[in-house]
PDB file of C-alpha atoms in Angstrom:
ATOM      1  CA  MET A  26     107.004  86.188  73.660  1.00 45.00           C
ATOM      2  CA  THR A  27     110.321  87.025  75.281  1.00 46.00           C
ATOM      3  CA  THR A  28     110.675  85.859  78.856  1.00 53.00           C
ATOM      4  CA  THR A  29     112.818  87.699  81.326  1.00 58.00           C
ATOM      5  CA  SER A  30     114.808  86.898  84.401  1.00 76.00           C
ATOM      6  CA  ASN A  31     113.851  90.305  85.809  1.00 93.00           C
ATOM      7  CA  PRO A  32     111.170  89.788  88.461  1.00 95.00           C
ATOM      8  CA  VAL A  33     108.773  92.541  89.481  1.00 97.00           C
ATOM      9  CA  THR A  34     108.518  93.334  93.177  1.00 97.00           C
ATOM     10  CA  ILE A  35     105.181  94.687  94.401  1.00 97.00           C
ATOM     11  CA  THR A  36     105.025  95.789  98.038  1.00 97.00           C
ATOM     12  CA  ALA A  37     101.875  96.886  99.869  1.00 97.00           C
ATOM     13  CA  PRO A  38     102.740  97.295 103.574  1.00 97.00           C
ATOM     14  CA  GLU A  39      99.876  96.423 105.901  1.00 96.00           C
ATOM     15  CA  GLY A  40      98.124  99.470 107.328  1.00 96.00           C
ATOM     16  CA  LEU A  41      99.806 101.971 104.981  1.00 97.00           C
ATOM     17  CA  PRO A  42      98.042 103.525 101.952  1.00 98.00           C
ATOM     18  CA  PHE A  43     100.694 102.906  99.292  1.00 98.00           C
ATOM     19  CA  ILE A  44     102.038 100.368  96.814  1.00 98.00           C
ATOM     20  CA  ASP A  45     105.651 100.200  95.655  1.00 98.00           C
ATOM     21  CA  ILE A  46     106.596  98.514  92.387  1.00 98.00           C
ATOM     22  CA  GLU A  47     110.164  97.854  91.285  1.00 98.00           C
ATOM     23  CA  ARG A  48     111.411  96.179  88.112  1.00 98.00           C
ATOM     24  CA  GLU A  49     114.652  96.094  86.131  1.00 98.00           C
ATOM     25  CA  PHE A  50     114.797  96.061  82.332  1.00 98.00           C
ATOM     26  CA  ASP A  51     117.555  94.941  79.989  1.00 97.00           C
ATOM     27  CA  ALA A  52     117.289  98.200  78.041  1.00 98.00           C
ATOM     28  CA  PRO A  53     118.650 101.749  78.364  1.00 98.00           C
ATOM     29  CA  VAL A  54     116.762 104.385  80.348  1.00 98.00           C
ATOM     30  CA  ALA A  55     115.882 106.339  77.193  1.00 98.00           C
ATOM     31  CA  ALA A  56     114.125 103.301  75.695  1.00 98.00           C
ATOM     32  CA  VAL A  57     112.161 102.510  78.889  1.00 98.00           C
ATOM     33  CA  PHE A  58     111.193 106.173  79.269  1.00 98.00           C
ATOM     34  CA  ASN A  59     110.104 106.401  75.622  1.00 98.00           C
ATOM     35  CA  ALA A  60     107.932 103.291  76.070  1.00 98.00           C
ATOM     36  CA  HIS A  61     106.057 105.283  78.754  1.00 98.00           C
ATOM     37  CA  ARG A  62     105.882 108.459  76.633  1.00 98.00           C
ATOM     38  CA  ASP A  63     104.895 107.130  73.183  1.00 98.00           C
ATOM     39  CA  PRO A  64     101.159 106.317  73.189  1.00 98.00           C
ATOM     40  CA  GLU A  65     101.532 103.715  70.425  1.00 98.00           C
ATOM     41  CA  LEU A  66     104.074 101.821  72.548  1.00 98.00           C
ATOM     42  CA  VAL A  67     102.028 102.271  75.744  1.00 98.00           C
ATOM     43  CA  ARG A  68      99.006 100.777  73.973  1.00 98.00           C
ATOM     44  CA  GLN A  69     101.045  97.642  73.190  1.00 97.00           C
ATOM     45  CA  TRP A  70     102.258  96.876  76.699  1.00 98.00           C
ATOM     46  CA  LEU A  71     100.163  98.462  79.468  1.00 97.00           C
ATOM     47  CA  GLY A  72      97.773  96.122  81.274  1.00 95.00           C
ATOM     48  CA  PRO A  73      96.889  92.425  81.384  1.00 96.00           C
ATOM     49  CA  ASP A  74      97.389  89.990  78.521  1.00 96.00           C
ATOM     50  CA  GLY A  75      94.414  89.684  76.210  1.00 96.00           C
ATOM     51  CA  TYR A  76      93.030  93.164  76.893  1.00 97.00           C
ATOM     52  CA  GLU A  77      92.636  95.690  74.077  1.00 97.00           C
ATOM     53  CA  MET A  78      93.639  99.246  74.880  1.00 97.00           C
ATOM     54  CA  THR A  79      92.152 102.356  73.305  1.00 98.00           C
ATOM     55  CA  ILE A  80      93.876 105.638  74.125  1.00 98.00           C
ATOM     56  CA  ASP A  81      91.682 108.748  74.001  1.00 98.00           C
ATOM     57  CA  ARG A  82      94.519 111.038  75.110  1.00 98.00           C
ATOM     58  CA  TRP A  83      98.152 110.560  76.140  1.00 98.00           C
ATOM     59  CA  ASP A  84     100.191 113.720  76.713  1.00 98.00           C
ATOM     60  CA  PHE A  85     103.233 112.555  78.722  1.00 98.00           C
ATOM     61  CA  VAL A  86     104.444 116.098  79.455  1.00 98.00           C
ATOM     62  CA  PRO A  87     104.189 118.364  82.523  1.00 98.00           C
ATOM     63  CA  GLN A  88     100.519 119.304  83.018  1.00 97.00           C
ATOM     64  CA  GLY A  89      99.546 116.805  80.325  1.00 98.00           C
ATOM     65  CA  GLY A  90      96.786 114.301  80.759  1.00 97.00           C
ATOM     66  CA  TYR A  91      95.596 110.905  79.716  1.00 98.00           C
ATOM     67  CA  ARG A  92      92.536 108.742  79.348  1.00 98.00           C
ATOM     68  CA  TYR A  93      92.426 105.168  78.133  1.00 98.00           C
ATOM     69  CA  VAL A  94      90.057 102.216  78.090  1.00 98.00           C
ATOM     70  CA  HIS A  95      90.992  98.564  78.566  1.00 97.00           C
ATOM     71  CA  THR A  96      88.532  96.005  77.142  1.00 98.00           C
ATOM     72  CA  ASN A  97      88.838  92.423  78.337  1.00 96.00           C
ATOM     73  CA  PRO A  98      88.206  89.346  76.141  1.00 97.00           C
ATOM     74  CA  GLU A  99      84.586  89.196  77.439  1.00 97.00           C
ATOM     75  CA  GLY A 100      83.946  92.730  76.143  1.00 98.00           C
ATOM     76  CA  GLU A 101      83.883  94.508  79.512  1.00 97.00           C
ATOM     77  CA  SER A 102      85.488  97.963  79.443  1.00 97.00           C
ATOM     78  CA  PHE A 103      87.480  99.706  82.169  1.00 96.00           C
ATOM     79  CA  ALA A 104      88.367 103.399  81.778  1.00 98.00           C
ATOM     80  CA  PHE A 105      91.213 105.245  83.516  1.00 97.00           C
ATOM     81  CA  ASN A 106      92.289 108.873  83.513  1.00 98.00           C
ATOM     82  CA  GLY A 107      94.711 111.266  85.145  1.00 98.00           C
ATOM     83  CA  THR A 108      97.102 114.150  84.851  1.00 98.00           C
ATOM     84  CA  PHE A 109     100.849 114.073  84.400  1.00 98.00           C
ATOM     85  CA  HIS A 110     102.147 116.673  86.853  1.00 98.00           C
ATOM     86  CA  SER A 111     105.919 116.429  86.475  1.00 97.00           C
ATOM     87  CA  VAL A 112     107.812 114.726  83.678  1.00 98.00           C
ATOM     88  CA  ARG A 113     111.612 114.920  83.562  1.00 98.00           C
ATOM     89  CA  GLU A 114     113.147 113.269  80.499  1.00 98.00           C
ATOM     90  CA  ASN A 115     114.680 109.836  81.238  1.00 98.00           C
ATOM     91  CA  GLU A 116     114.437 110.490  84.976  1.00 98.00           C
ATOM     92  CA  PHE A 117     111.088 110.948  86.726  1.00 98.00           C
ATOM     93  CA  ALA A 118     107.332 111.397  86.351  1.00 98.00           C
ATOM     94  CA  VAL A 119     104.412 112.113  88.712  1.00 98.00           C
ATOM     95  CA  GLN A 120     100.807 111.478  87.736  1.00 98.00           C
ATOM     96  CA  THR A 121      97.364 111.069  89.195  1.00 98.00           C
ATOM     97  CA  PHE A 122      95.463 107.849  88.477  1.00 98.00           C
ATOM     98  CA  GLU A 123      91.701 107.272  88.640  1.00 97.00           C
ATOM     99  CA  PHE A 124      89.673 104.197  87.693  1.00 95.00           C
ATOM    100  CA  GLU A 125      86.429 105.630  86.353  1.00 97.00           C
ATOM    101  CA  GLY A 126      84.484 102.622  87.674  1.00 93.00           C
ATOM    102  CA  TYR A 127      85.375 103.766  91.186  1.00 90.00           C
ATOM    103  CA  PRO A 128      85.299 107.550  90.783  1.00 88.00           C
ATOM    104  CA  ASP A 129      86.727 110.073  93.238  1.00 91.00           C
ATOM    105  CA  VAL A 130      89.425 107.688  94.473  1.00 94.00           C
ATOM    106  CA  VAL A 131      92.558 109.203  92.977  1.00 97.00           C
ATOM    107  CA  SER A 132      96.064 107.938  93.652  1.00 98.00           C
ATOM    108  CA  ILE A 133      99.251 109.930  93.165  1.00 98.00           C
ATOM    109  CA  GLU A 134     101.941 107.903  91.443  1.00 98.00           C
ATOM    110  CA  SER A 135     105.622 108.576  90.870  1.00 98.00           C
ATOM    111  CA  MET A 136     107.971 106.726  88.529  1.00 98.00           C
ATOM    112  CA  THR A 137     111.739 106.915  88.812  1.00 98.00           C
ATOM    113  CA  PHE A 138     113.869 105.735  85.881  1.00 98.00           C
ATOM    114  CA  GLU A 139     117.341 104.743  87.131  1.00 98.00           C
ATOM    115  CA  ASP A 140     120.288 104.064  84.815  1.00 98.00           C
ATOM    116  CA  LEU A 141     122.058 100.938  86.099  1.00 98.00           C
ATOM    117  CA  GLY A 142     124.794 101.098  83.459  1.00 97.00           C
ATOM    118  CA  ASP A 143     125.474  98.467  80.782  1.00 97.00           C
ATOM    119  CA  GLY A 144     122.215  99.411  79.017  1.00 97.00           C
ATOM    120  CA  ARG A 145     120.031  98.412  81.981  1.00 98.00           C
ATOM    121  CA  THR A 146     117.307 100.358  83.804  1.00 98.00           C
ATOM    122  CA  ARG A 147     115.535 100.104  87.149  1.00 98.00           C
ATOM    123  CA  LEU A 148     111.977 101.447  87.198  1.00 98.00           C
ATOM    124  CA  ARG A 149     110.542 102.311  90.600  1.00 98.00           C
ATOM    125  CA  GLY A 150     106.893 103.195  91.075  1.00 98.00           C
ATOM    126  CA  HIS A 151     105.255 104.551  94.226  1.00 98.00           C
ATOM    127  CA  ALA A 152     101.455 104.948  94.365  1.00 98.00           C
ATOM    128  CA  VAL A 153      99.758 106.684  97.298  1.00 98.00           C
ATOM    129  CA  TYR A 154      96.014 106.218  97.863  1.00 98.00           C
ATOM    130  CA  PRO A 155      93.614 108.396  99.897  1.00 97.00           C
ATOM    131  CA  THR A 156      92.890 105.527 102.323  1.00 97.00           C
ATOM    132  CA  VAL A 157      94.229 102.103 103.234  1.00 97.00           C
ATOM    133  CA  GLU A 158      90.859 100.696 102.086  1.00 95.00           C
ATOM    134  CA  ALA A 159      91.328 102.238  98.628  1.00 95.00           C
ATOM    135  CA  ARG A 160      94.854 100.805  98.439  1.00 96.00           C
ATOM    136  CA  ASP A 161      93.552  97.386  99.507  1.00 95.00           C
ATOM    137  CA  GLY A 162      90.892  97.607  96.804  1.00 93.00           C
ATOM    138  CA  MET A 163      93.576  98.199  94.195  1.00 93.00           C
ATOM    139  CA  VAL A 164      95.595  95.231  95.463  1.00 93.00           C
ATOM    140  CA  ALA A 165      92.460  93.028  95.431  1.00 93.00           C
ATOM    141  CA  SER A 166      91.624  94.096  91.849  1.00 90.00           C
ATOM    142  CA  GLY A 167      94.342  91.868  90.418  1.00 89.00           C
ATOM    143  CA  MET A 168      96.553  94.811  89.470  1.00 92.00           C
ATOM    144  CA  ASP A 169      99.616  92.646  90.081  1.00 94.00           C
ATOM    145  CA  ARG A 170      98.662  90.479  87.077  1.00 95.00           C
ATOM    146  CA  GLY A 171      98.367  93.540  84.834  1.00 94.00           C
ATOM    147  CA  VAL A 172     101.717  94.882  86.053  1.00 96.00           C
ATOM    148  CA  ARG A 173     103.559  91.591  85.576  1.00 96.00           C
ATOM    149  CA  GLU A 174     102.067  90.737  82.181  1.00 96.00           C
ATOM    150  CA  GLY A 175     102.441  94.300  80.934  1.00 97.00           C
ATOM    151  CA  PHE A 176     106.105  94.443  81.901  1.00 97.00           C
ATOM    152  CA  GLU A 177     106.699  91.105  80.125  1.00 96.00           C
ATOM    153  CA  ARG A 178     105.226  92.611  76.938  1.00 97.00           C
ATOM    154  CA  LEU A 179     107.340  95.733  77.501  1.00 97.00           C
ATOM    155  CA  ASP A 180     110.430  93.481  77.627  1.00 96.00           C
ATOM    156  CA  ALA A 181     109.521  92.133  74.191  1.00 96.00           C
ATOM    157  CA  ILE A 182     109.061  95.664  72.789  1.00 96.00           C
ATOM    158  CA  LEU A 183     112.384  96.814  74.258  1.00 97.00           C
ATOM    159  CA  ALA A 184     114.157  93.728  72.846  1.00 95.00           C
ATOM    160  CA  GLY A 185     112.563  94.264  69.411  1.00 89.00           C
TER     161      GLY A 185
END
């Protein structure tokens, strides 16, 4: 697997109900954006290493929706769903995000795709939760592992 010198920064300020994620990629904006739009590519990189991903629906368009299931090596399944509200080509997306194992706790997430020039991209994510407790639950779930490992696999796809 390709390793990268691009670290991911995950910030969860104490007492505030949000998480910020920032990561640079050695690939053009169009390629990073497409890796978020194309369900076959998403299936290859999203989530922790060793998990299988089944996508029931992935419509990365305004008012589109998604549902997918991650299955860990022990056979446990975790389902997620949401709606894509705004999607602007190579620029920006807003979606809702719900873990079906903890229903009714929906976050609103935005992704900004920034062209850094020289074929490089900065991806910024901002996720807002209904409560600080819900945000803390997400942080405690090990989501940072899934983000880091997923982005490392995305690097390999973008380099391929």
